[in-house]
XYZ file of C-alpha atoms in Angstrom:
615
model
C -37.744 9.638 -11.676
C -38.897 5.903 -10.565
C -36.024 4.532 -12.279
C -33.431 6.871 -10.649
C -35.023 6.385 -7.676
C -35.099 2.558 -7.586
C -31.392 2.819 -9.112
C -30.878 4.798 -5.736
C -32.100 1.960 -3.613
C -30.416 -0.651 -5.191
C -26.947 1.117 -4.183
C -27.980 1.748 -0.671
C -28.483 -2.234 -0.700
C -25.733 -2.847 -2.140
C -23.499 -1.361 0.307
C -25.163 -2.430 3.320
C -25.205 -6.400 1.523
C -21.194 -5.468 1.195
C -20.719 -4.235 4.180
C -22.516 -7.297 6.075
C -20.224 -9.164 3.956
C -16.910 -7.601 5.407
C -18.181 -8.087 8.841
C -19.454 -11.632 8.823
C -15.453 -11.879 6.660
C -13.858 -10.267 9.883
C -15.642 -12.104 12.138
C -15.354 -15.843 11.161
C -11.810 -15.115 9.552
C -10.625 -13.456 13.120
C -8.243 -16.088 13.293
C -6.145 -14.968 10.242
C -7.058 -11.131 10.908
C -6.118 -10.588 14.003
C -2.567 -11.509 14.038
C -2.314 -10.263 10.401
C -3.320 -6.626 11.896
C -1.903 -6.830 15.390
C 1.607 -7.668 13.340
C 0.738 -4.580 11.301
C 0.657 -2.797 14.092
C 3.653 -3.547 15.193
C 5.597 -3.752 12.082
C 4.334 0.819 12.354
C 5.383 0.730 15.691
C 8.765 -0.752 14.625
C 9.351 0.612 11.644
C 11.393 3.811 12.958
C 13.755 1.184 14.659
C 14.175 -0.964 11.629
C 14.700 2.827 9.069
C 17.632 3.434 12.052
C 19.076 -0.121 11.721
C 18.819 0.462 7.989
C 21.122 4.164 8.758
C 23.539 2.179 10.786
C 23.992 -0.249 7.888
C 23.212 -3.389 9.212
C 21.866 -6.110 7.402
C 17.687 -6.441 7.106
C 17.722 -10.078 8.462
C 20.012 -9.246 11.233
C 17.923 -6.183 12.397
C 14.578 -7.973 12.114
C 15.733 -10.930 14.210
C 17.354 -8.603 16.719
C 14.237 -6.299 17.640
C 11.693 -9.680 17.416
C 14.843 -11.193 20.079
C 14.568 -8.416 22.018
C 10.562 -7.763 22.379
C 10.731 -11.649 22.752
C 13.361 -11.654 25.858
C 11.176 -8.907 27.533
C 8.157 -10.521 27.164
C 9.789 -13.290 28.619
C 11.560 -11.834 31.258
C 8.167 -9.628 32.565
C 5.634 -12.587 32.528
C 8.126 -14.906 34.416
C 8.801 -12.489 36.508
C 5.041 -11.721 37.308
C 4.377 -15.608 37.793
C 7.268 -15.599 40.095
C 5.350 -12.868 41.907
C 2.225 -14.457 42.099
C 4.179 -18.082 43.189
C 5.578 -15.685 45.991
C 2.400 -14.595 47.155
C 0.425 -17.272 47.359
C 3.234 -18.911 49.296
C 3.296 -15.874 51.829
C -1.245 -16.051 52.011
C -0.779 -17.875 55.387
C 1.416 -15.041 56.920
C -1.987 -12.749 56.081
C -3.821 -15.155 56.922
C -4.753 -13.214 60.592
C -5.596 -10.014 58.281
C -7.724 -11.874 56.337
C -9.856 -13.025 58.939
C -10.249 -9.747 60.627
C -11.545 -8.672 57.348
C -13.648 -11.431 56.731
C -15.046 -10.879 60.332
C -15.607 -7.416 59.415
C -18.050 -8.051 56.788
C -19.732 -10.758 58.831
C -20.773 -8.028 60.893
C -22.641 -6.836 58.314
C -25.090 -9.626 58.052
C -26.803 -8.048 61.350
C -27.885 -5.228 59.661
C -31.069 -3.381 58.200
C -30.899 -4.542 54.952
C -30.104 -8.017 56.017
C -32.794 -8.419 57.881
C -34.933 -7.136 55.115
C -33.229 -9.937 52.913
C -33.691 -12.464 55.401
C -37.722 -11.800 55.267
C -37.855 -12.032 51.476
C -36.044 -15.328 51.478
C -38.347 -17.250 53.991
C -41.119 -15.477 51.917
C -39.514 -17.340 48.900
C -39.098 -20.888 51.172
C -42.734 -20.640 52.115
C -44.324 -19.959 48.803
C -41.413 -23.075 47.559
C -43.325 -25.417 50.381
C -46.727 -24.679 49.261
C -45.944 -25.149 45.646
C -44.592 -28.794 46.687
C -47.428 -29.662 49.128
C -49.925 -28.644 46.287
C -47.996 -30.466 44.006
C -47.825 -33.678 46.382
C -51.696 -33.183 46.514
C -51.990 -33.956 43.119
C -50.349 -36.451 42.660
C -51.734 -38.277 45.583
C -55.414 -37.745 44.268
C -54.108 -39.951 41.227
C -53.661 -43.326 41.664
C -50.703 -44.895 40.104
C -51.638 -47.607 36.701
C -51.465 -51.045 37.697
C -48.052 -52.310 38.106
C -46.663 -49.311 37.936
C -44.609 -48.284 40.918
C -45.601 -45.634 43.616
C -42.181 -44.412 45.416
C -41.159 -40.956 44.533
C -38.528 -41.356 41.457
C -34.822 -40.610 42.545
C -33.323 -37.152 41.896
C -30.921 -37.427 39.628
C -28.061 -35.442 40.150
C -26.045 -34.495 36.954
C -22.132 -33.634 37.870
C -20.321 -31.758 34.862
C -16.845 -33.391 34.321
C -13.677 -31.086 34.201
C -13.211 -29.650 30.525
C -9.418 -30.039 30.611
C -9.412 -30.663 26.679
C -10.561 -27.409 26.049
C -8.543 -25.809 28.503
C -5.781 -27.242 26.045
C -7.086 -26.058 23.349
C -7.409 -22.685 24.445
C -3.932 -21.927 25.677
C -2.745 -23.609 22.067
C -5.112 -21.629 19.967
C -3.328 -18.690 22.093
C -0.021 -19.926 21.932
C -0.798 -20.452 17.360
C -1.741 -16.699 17.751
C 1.161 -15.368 19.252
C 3.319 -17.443 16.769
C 1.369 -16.846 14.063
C 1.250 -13.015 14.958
C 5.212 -13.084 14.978
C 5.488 -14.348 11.539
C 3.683 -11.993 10.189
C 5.454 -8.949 11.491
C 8.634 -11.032 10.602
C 7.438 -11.011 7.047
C 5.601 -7.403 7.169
C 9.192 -6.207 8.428
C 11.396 -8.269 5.924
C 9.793 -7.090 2.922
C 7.857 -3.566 3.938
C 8.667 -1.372 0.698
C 7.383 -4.016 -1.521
C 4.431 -5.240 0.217
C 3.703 -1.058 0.535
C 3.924 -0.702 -3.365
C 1.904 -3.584 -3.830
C -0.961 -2.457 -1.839
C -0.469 1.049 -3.727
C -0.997 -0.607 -7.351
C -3.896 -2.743 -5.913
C -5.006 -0.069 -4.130
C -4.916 2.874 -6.079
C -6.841 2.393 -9.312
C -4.848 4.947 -11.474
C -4.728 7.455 -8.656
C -1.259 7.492 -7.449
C -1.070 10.552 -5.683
C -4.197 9.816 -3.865
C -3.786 6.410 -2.314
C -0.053 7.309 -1.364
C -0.954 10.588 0.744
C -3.869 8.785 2.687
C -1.256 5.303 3.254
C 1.119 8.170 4.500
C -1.343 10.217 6.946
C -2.750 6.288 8.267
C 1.174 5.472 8.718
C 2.201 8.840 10.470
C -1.191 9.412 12.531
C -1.070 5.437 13.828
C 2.780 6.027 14.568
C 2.493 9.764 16.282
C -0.812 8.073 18.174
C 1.443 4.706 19.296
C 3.940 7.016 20.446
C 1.993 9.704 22.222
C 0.470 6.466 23.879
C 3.753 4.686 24.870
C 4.811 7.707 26.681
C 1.591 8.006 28.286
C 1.185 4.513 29.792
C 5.227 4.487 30.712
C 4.554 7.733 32.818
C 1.155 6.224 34.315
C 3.199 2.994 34.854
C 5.651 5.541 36.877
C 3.508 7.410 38.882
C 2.053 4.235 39.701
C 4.803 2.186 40.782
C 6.012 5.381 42.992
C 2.779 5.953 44.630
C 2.576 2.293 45.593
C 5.907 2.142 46.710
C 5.390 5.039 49.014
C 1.659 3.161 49.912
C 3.762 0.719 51.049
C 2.720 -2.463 48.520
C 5.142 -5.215 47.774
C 6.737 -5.181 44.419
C 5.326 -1.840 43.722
C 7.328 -1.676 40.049
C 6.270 -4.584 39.102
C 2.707 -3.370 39.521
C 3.630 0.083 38.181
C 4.934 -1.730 34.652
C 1.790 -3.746 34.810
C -0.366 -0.815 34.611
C 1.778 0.518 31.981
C 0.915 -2.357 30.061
C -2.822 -3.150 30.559
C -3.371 0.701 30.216
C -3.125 -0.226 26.172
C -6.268 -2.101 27.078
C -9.235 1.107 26.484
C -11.345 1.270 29.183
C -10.840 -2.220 30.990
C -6.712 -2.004 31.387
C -6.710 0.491 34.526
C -9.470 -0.962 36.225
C -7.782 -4.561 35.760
C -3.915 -3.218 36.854
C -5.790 -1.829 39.862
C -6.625 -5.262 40.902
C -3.810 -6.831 42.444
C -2.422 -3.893 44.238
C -5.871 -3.658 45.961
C -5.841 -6.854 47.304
C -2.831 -6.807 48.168
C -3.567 -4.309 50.380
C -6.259 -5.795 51.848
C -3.994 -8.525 52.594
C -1.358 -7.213 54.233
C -2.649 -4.157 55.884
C -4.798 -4.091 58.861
C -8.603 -1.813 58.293
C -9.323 -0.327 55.222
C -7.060 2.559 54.918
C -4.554 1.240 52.554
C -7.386 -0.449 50.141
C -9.380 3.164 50.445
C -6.011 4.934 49.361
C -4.937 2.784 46.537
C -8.626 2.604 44.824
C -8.394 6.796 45.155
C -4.952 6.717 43.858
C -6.196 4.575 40.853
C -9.136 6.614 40.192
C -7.742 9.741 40.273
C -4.724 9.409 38.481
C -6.384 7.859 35.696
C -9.210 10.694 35.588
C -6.656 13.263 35.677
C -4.738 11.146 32.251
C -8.006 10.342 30.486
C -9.873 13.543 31.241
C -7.011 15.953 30.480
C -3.717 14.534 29.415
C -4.730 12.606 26.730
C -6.938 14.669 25.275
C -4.600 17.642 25.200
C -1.353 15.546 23.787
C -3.283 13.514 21.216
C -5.895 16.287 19.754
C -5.821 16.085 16.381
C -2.974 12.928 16.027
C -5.723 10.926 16.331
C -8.789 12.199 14.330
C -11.320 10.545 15.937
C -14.424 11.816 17.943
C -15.232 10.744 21.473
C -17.949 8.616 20.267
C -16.117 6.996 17.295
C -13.685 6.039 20.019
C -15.963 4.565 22.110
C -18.515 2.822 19.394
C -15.282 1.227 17.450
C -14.210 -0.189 20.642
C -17.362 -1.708 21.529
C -17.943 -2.704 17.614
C -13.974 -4.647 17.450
C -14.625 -6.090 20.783
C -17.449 -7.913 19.540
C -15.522 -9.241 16.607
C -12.480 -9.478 17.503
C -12.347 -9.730 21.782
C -10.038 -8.695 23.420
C -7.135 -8.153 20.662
C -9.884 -6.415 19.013
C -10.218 -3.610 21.647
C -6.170 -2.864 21.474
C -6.561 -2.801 17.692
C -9.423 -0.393 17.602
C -8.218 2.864 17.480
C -5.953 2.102 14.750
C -8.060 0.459 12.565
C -10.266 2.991 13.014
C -7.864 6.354 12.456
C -7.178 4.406 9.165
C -10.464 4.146 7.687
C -10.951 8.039 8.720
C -7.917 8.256 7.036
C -9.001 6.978 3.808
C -12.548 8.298 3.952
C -10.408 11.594 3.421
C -9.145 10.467 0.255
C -11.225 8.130 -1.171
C -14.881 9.266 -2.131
C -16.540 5.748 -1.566
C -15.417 5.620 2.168
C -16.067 9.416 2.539
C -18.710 8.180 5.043
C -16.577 7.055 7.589
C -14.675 10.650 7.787
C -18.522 11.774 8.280
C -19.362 9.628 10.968
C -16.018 8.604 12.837
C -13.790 11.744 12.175
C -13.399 14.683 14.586
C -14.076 17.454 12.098
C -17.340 19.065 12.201
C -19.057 18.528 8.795
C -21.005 21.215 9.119
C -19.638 24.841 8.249
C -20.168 27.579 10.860
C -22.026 29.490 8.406
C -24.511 26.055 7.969
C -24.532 26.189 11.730
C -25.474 29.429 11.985
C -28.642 29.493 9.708
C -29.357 26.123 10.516
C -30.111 27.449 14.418
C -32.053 30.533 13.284
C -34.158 28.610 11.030
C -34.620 26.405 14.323
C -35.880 29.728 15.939
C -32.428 29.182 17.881
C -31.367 32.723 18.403
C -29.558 31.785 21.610
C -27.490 29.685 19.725
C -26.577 31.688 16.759
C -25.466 34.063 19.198
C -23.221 31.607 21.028
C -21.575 30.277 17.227
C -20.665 34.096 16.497
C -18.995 34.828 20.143
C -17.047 31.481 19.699
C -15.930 32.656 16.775
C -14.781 35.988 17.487
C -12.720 34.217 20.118
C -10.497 32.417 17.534
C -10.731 35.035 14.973
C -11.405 38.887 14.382
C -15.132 40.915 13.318
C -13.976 41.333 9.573
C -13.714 37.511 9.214
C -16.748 37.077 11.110
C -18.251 38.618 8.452
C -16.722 36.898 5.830
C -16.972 33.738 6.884
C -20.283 33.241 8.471
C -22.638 36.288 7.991
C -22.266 36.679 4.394
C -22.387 32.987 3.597
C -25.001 32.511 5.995
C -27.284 35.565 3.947
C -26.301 33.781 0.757
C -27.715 30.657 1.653
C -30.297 32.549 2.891
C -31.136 33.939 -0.621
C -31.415 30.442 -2.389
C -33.943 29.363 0.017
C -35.731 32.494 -0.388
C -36.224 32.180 -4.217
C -36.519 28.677 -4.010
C -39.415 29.045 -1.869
C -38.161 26.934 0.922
C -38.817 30.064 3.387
C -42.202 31.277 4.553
C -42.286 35.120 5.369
C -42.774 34.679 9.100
C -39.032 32.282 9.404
C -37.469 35.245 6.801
C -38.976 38.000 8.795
C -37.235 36.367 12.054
C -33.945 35.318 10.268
C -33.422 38.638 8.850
C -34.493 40.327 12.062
C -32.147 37.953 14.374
C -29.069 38.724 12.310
C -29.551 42.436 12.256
C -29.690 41.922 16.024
C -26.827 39.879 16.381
C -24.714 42.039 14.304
C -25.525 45.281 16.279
C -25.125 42.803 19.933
C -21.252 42.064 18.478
C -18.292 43.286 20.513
C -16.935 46.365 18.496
C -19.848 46.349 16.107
C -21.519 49.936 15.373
C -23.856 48.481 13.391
C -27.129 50.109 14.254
C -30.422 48.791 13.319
C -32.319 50.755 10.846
C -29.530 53.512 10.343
C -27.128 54.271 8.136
C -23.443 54.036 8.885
C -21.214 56.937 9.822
C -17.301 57.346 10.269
C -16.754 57.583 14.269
C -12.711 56.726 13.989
C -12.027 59.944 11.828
C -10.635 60.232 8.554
C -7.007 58.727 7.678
C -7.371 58.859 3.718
C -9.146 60.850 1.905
C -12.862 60.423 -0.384
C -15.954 58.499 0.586
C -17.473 55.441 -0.495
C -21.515 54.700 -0.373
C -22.367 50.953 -0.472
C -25.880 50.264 -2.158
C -27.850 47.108 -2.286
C -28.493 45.691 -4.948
C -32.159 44.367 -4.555
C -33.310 43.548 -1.294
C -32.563 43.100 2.713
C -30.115 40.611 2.499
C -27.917 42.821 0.118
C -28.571 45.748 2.642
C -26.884 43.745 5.346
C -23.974 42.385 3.587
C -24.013 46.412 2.528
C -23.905 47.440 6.523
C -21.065 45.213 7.102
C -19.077 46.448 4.358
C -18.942 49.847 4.732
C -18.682 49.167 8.710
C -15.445 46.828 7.645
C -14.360 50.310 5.787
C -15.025 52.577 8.353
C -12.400 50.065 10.624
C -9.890 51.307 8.271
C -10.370 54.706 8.784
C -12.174 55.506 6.069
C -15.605 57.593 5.548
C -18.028 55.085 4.408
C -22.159 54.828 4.224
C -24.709 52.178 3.636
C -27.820 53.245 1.816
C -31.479 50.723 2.634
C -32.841 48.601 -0.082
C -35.326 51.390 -1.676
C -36.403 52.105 -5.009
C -33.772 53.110 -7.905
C -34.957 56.948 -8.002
C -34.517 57.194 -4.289
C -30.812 55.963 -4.618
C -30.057 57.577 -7.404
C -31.492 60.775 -5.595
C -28.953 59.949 -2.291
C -25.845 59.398 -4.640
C -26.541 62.795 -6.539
C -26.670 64.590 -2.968
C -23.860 62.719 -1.481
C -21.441 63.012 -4.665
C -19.063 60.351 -3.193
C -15.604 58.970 -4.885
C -17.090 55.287 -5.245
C -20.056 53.391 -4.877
C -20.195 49.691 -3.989
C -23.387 47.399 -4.948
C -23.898 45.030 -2.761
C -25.307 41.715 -4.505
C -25.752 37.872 -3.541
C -25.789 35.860 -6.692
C -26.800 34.410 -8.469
C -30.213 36.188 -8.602
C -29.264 39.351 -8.057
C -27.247 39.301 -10.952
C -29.741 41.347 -12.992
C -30.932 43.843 -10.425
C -26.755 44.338 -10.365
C -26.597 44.757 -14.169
C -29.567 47.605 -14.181
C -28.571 49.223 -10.639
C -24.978 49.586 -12.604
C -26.259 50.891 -15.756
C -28.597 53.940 -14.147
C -25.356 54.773 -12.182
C -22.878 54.881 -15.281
C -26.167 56.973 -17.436
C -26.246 59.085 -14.483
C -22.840 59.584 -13.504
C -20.604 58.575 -15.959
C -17.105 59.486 -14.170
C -18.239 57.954 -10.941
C -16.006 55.111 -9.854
C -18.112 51.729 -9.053
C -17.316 48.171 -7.030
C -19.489 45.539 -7.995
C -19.299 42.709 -5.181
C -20.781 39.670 -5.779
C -19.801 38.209 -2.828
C -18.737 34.329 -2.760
C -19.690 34.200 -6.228
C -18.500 30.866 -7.612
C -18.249 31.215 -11.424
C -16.142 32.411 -13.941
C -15.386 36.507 -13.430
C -14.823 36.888 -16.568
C -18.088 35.925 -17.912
C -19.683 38.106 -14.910
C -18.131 41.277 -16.449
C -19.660 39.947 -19.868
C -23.043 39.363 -18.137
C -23.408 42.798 -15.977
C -21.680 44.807 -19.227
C -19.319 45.782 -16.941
C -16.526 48.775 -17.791
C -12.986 48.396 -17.960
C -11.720 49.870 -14.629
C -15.089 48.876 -12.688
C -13.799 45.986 -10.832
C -16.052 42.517 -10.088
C -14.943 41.501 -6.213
C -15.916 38.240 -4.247
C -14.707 39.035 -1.073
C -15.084 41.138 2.054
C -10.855 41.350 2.305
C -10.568 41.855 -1.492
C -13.014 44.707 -1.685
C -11.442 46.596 1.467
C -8.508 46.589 0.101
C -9.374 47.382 -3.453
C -11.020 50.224 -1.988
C -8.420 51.489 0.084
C -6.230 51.384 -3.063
C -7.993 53.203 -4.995
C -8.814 55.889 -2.840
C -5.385 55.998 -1.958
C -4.869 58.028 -5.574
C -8.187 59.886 -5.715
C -9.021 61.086 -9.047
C -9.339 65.303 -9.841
C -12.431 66.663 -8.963
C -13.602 63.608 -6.569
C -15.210 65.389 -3.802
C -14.162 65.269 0.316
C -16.788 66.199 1.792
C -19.917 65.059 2.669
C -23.067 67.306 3.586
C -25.201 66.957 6.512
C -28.005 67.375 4.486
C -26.937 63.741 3.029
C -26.605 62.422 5.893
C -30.279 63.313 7.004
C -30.899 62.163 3.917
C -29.811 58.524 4.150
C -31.055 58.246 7.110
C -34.147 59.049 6.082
């Protein structure tokens, strides 16, 4: 046990020593990565252009060169464009310049008030404390007399004047300019040879599992492409509405703002806030008060709550793959790496390593933590909030559910699992009697609460749609109350189809065998969560088949995992008595065979049974 466990710890070390490794790699190699993977990125985003080219039979060279010409003449074209804009405006500041000082007056005006004031009094507070400290200080140094020839005048304030750091203003617009070049080379390369450098990384990448590494490469590819897309058509629209409502605003050059905002909208977070900029000034330039400025912040702010809160959300859904928060961490964790190229880059980056966490067991984690998938079944949920004492909750997972799906699934899908779980804990004695008592009581209550439910606590079940084929069937647990339960909501899932069904409590054998005798029904159904009510199944079965040997039985062992075959072996089952795993399976099983009811199978049912179960 020590040695497992200290073989345990070792992992965990190792993969947090690896993973500080790929960080501090990422981080002080961010010159190589980050036009490596922002040419990546574009090399996706290109790649339905170039497989089109490719259609149209022209050459590879030719087609690369002409899409990097292109993006390279537009790039061109919109930033000398914009710093023709800006040369305009700053040329056209003194025609404002009357606007501006109203403005400017404005806010002087502010200086006279309340809060002012209030700062006023706290600074001379500061000025007067400042002038004590330096009279005491003065004071001190008086009461010491200097060392002979030494000299007594105050020493000279020096005053240090920083010098203009033009050489690294060079290097910064040249370690920009390297980027951008080097970031074009790459895609030039990425886009040259992209079937060979793709089979490459599949034999590197793969390990002997083929089929594996190519499906998550392909879901990274098409979920980064559909995402880029989606996202294009996004930001042009924005940019559209944009330039539109400025134009009608009344701001100069409102499409040149409005394809700015398209742009810096790639930007999470930061982008609309930043294309708001300029059109707001601008409209505190040339407009007189604050109407204009007031109405083009609003216009920003709503149009972009409107896109984020609703828009995107609804056109991306599951393209992406990503929770809220894994959107919001990874572009907080890239921007600290990477800057600002790392905040464009980091929901691709990250839908890729969701990607592969789906495929590859070793970076399963990330799918856990990043992905949008809960991890946790419904059915976990569920007994997860009753064994929190949650019953408010449980409640709300079963109505949510019924809203997507019908009752019948409802109980195959989250009640029965739910009970099954519950039954390992049981015997494992994970559960004290007080949390069972409450967990078994909750779910009886929440089954009876259920929209056309008539489930009733305590009582056996009866057949209020009438009869549409002929016999009756009795479900019987198998041992205790969680096989009574799954027993209610079988026969209650029978009754749905019309036919006369019953469930009996969990009582002793004579009792049921008592019931059955009375009730004579066509088939009986034992109700049994495995695996440990496997051998209450296997004598239940065998005092039915002494007892009544023509009677026609269902053993359900519902969700049971293992081999059926070795289940009939194990319970000595019949040929003809069917083993069943599923709520579906057995109601239709059922209705099958009661479809061609054997001679002699009786029709009726007594009241005197009925009493009798209830009993």
């Amino acid at each position: 046990m020590n040695r497992g466990s200290s073989l345990t710890e070792t992992a965990q070390l190792l993969r947090i020593v690896t993973f500080a490794v790929i960080v501090a790699g990422l981080y002080f190699g961010r010159s190589v990565f980050i036009p490596l993977a922002l040419a990546l990125l574009l090399s996706v985003l290109l790649a339905p252009v170039m497989s089109l080219l490719a259609r149209l039979r022209v050459p590879r060279l030719i087609g690369v060169l002409v899409v990097v010409a292109a993006l390279a003449c537009v790039a061109i074209g919109f930033v000398w464009k914009l710093s023709t804009e800006f040369a305009d405006l700053t040329a056209q500041l003194p025609i404002y310049k009357e606007t501006l000082e109203e403005k400017i007056h404005a806010l002087s005006e502010l200086r006279n008030s309340n809060v002012t004031k209030i700062s006023q009094v706290f600074s001379d507070l500061e000025i007067e404390l400042q002038k004590e400290s330096s009279v005491s200080s003065d004071q001190d140094r008086g009461s010491r007399k200097p060392p002979p020839g030494s000299s007594p005048a105050r020493p000279m304030a020096v005053q240090v004047v920083p010098t203009s750091n033009r050489i690294g203003s060079v290097e910064n617009v040249f370690g920009s300019m390297a980027w951008v070049g080097m970031t074009i080379i790459f895609a030039v390369v990425i886009l040259m040879g992209r079937e060979d450098l793709r089979n490459r990384f599949i034999h590197l990448a793969s390990g002997g599992r083929l089929t594996v590494v190519t499906q998550a490469l392909d879901e990274a590819t098409r979920r980064i492409q559909r995402y880029l897309f989606l996202q294009c058509a996004v930001n042009a629209v924005f940019g559209l509405i944009i330039g539109v409502g400025l134009y009608f605003i009344g701001i100069p050059d409102a499409w040149l703002w409005g394809l700015l905002a398209a742009i810096l909208r790639f930007l999470p977070y930061v982008g609309s806030p930043a294309s708001a900029a300029i059109p707001v000034v601008l409209s505190l330039t040339v407009f007189p008060g604050w109407t204009h400025a007031a109405g083009t912040m609003a216009f920003f702010f709503g149009l972009e709550l409107i896109v984020a809160n609703f828009v995107e959300p609804l056109l991306y859904g599951s393209q992406v793959g990503l929770s809220t928060l894994a959107i919001l961490v990874a572009a907080v964790f890239w921007t600290l790496i990477w800057g600002f190229p790392g905040l464009v880059l980091a929901t691709p980056l990250t839908v890729s390593l969701v990607v592969m966490g789906r495929y590859i067991p070793s970076l399963s984690f990330f799918r856990v933590l990043l992905g949008d998938e809960p991890e946790i079944s419904r059915s976990n949920l569920y007994y997860q909030r009753l064994l929190a004492s949650d019953q408010n909750e449980a409640r709300q997972i079963l109505e949510q559910y019924l809203k997507e799906k019908p009752l019948d699934a409802l109980y195959s899908e989250i009640l029965i699992p739910a009970l099954s779980m519950i039954e390992h804990d049981r015997h494992r004695n994970e559960l004290d009697e007080s949390t069972l008592n409450f967990i078994m009581q909750s779910t009886r209550e929440l089954i009876e609460e259920l929209p056309d439910s008539s489930i009733a606590i305590g009582a056996s079940t009866g057949d209020p749609n009438g009869e549409k084929l002929t016999g009756s069937i009795v479900c019987l647990p198998a041992r205790d109350e969680a096989d009574e339960i799954v027993g209610l909501l079988l026969s209650e899932s029978l009754q749905r189809t019309g036919l006369r069904s019953y469930s009996l409590p969990a009582t002793q054998s004579a009792e049921i065998m008592q019931v059955v005798a009375d009730m004579n029904p066509d088939l009986v159904c034992i109700s049994a969560l495995p695996p440990f009510a496997i051998e209450h199944t296997r004598n239940l079965y065998q005092r039915l088949r002494t007892k009544f040997p023509d009677l026609n039985i269902f053993i359900c062992l519902w969700h049971y995992a293992g081999d059926i075959e070795k289940a009939h072996r194990r319970l000595k089952i019949l040929e003809g008595h069917p083993v069943l795993v599923s709520l579906p399976e057995v109601v239709q099983r059922v209705k099958d065979s009661l479809q061609r009811p054997s001679e002699g199978a009786s029709s009726t049912v007594s009241v005197v049974a009925e009493e009798l179960v209830e009993e």
